[in-house]
Amino acid sequence: MKKIRIFLIIIFSLIFTNTLLLAESGFEAIIDMPVGASITLPIGKPNLRVSYDSSANIEELSGKLNASAGASVKLGYLFDIYDDIGISALAEIGYQYNSYTSIVKIKDIGSFKIQDTLTKNIRIHSLKLGLLPKFNKGNFSLGLGFGVKIPLYAIIASEIVSIDAYVQQYHKNQDIEKLNFNNIKDMYKIPVIPYIKLTADYSIFFVDNIAFNVGVYLNYDFGFQVKNSNFREDALEIGFQVGTRFAPMLR
């Protein structure tokens, strides 16, 4: 029994030593630029303020397609598990631009034959902080990440179009509001945007540890929730990303 135990210890020691000597683990860094398109998903019911002493009936609540872009740096470590299979543990920091647009249509406000269309667009410049674990197989990788977007600056553009069928009148009002982080903190319950995302990338190596990286991603934002309201504007985003990867080649 003692000899078997010694034999197993020797075998495991040899395997461990061989893994350390041959493993292609090492530092990993990715610098990339994501570009995508997102659809705003209104969640809940907005608090509406209309210029009539009566209730507003929401006929339609919808979101609009918007563009997004950014730049990020991912830093971490690539662990060589077996053969050409590895696990990456990465932290992410970067700049992100997102736009969210919701449209509310109101009809028959009280006894008035009036239809209002309210459009709100919020454009946000954020600092993105997150984590991105990845599974690597050769030059392919799949990642499931999460984090928060901290707004640095935002612009809210609102437009109200009113049509009064009774007197046949048309009105259009527009307003633009610029917000910093303190303004956003005062306006919303949670002044950050949590997100989760799925990534798929392919690396084209020039040398053993430098590659051109190209991939796609699917991202979901949990939008701001206005104080004293259950309404928020989430967003589903799909896009592509290109960049440079510094990491050991798995083979």
CSV table of N, CA and C in Angstrom, one decimal, residues 11 14 18-19 80 114 130 134 164 166 191 201 207 210:
chain,number,residue,atom,x,y,z
A,11,ILE,N,3.9,9.9,-9.9
A,11,ILE,CA,3.1,10.1,-11.1
A,11,ILE,C,2.5,11.5,-11.2
A,14,LEU,N,5.1,14.2,-11.6
A,14,LEU,CA,5.6,14.3,-12.9
A,14,LEU,C,4.6,15.0,-13.8
A,18,ASN,N,5.3,18.5,-15.6
A,18,ASN,CA,5.2,18.6,-17.0
A,18,ASN,C,4.3,19.7,-17.5
A,19,THR,N,3.2,19.8,-16.7
A,19,THR,CA,2.2,20.8,-17.0
A,19,THR,C,2.8,22.2,-16.9
A,80,ASP,N,-3.6,27.8,-19.2
A,80,ASP,CA,-3.6,26.7,-20.1
A,80,ASP,C,-4.1,25.5,-19.3
A,114,ILE,N,-57.8,64.2,-28.0
A,114,ILE,CA,-56.4,64.6,-28.2
A,114,ILE,C,-55.5,63.4,-28.2
A,130,GLY,N,-15.9,46.1,-15.6
A,130,GLY,CA,-16.5,44.8,-15.6
A,130,GLY,C,-15.5,43.6,-15.5
A,134,LYS,N,-13.5,33.9,-19.8
A,134,LYS,CA,-13.6,33.4,-21.2
A,134,LYS,C,-13.1,31.9,-21.2
A,164,ASP,N,-54.9,67.8,-31.6
A,164,ASP,CA,-56.3,68.0,-31.1
A,164,ASP,C,-57.3,67.8,-32.3
A,166,TYR,N,-60.4,67.7,-32.2
A,166,TYR,CA,-61.7,68.5,-32.0
A,166,TYR,C,-61.5,69.9,-32.6
A,191,PRO,N,-27.8,55.2,-10.0
A,191,PRO,CA,-27.2,56.0,-11.0
A,191,PRO,C,-26.2,55.3,-11.9
A,201,ASP,N,-15.1,35.4,-30.0
A,201,ASP,CA,-14.0,36.0,-30.7
A,201,ASP,C,-13.1,35.0,-31.4
A,207,VAL,N,2.4,36.6,-34.5
A,207,VAL,CA,3.5,35.9,-33.8
A,207,VAL,C,2.9,35.1,-32.7
A,210,ILE,N,0.9,37.8,-30.2
A,210,ILE,CA,0.2,39.0,-30.7
A,210,ILE,C,-0.7,38.6,-31.8
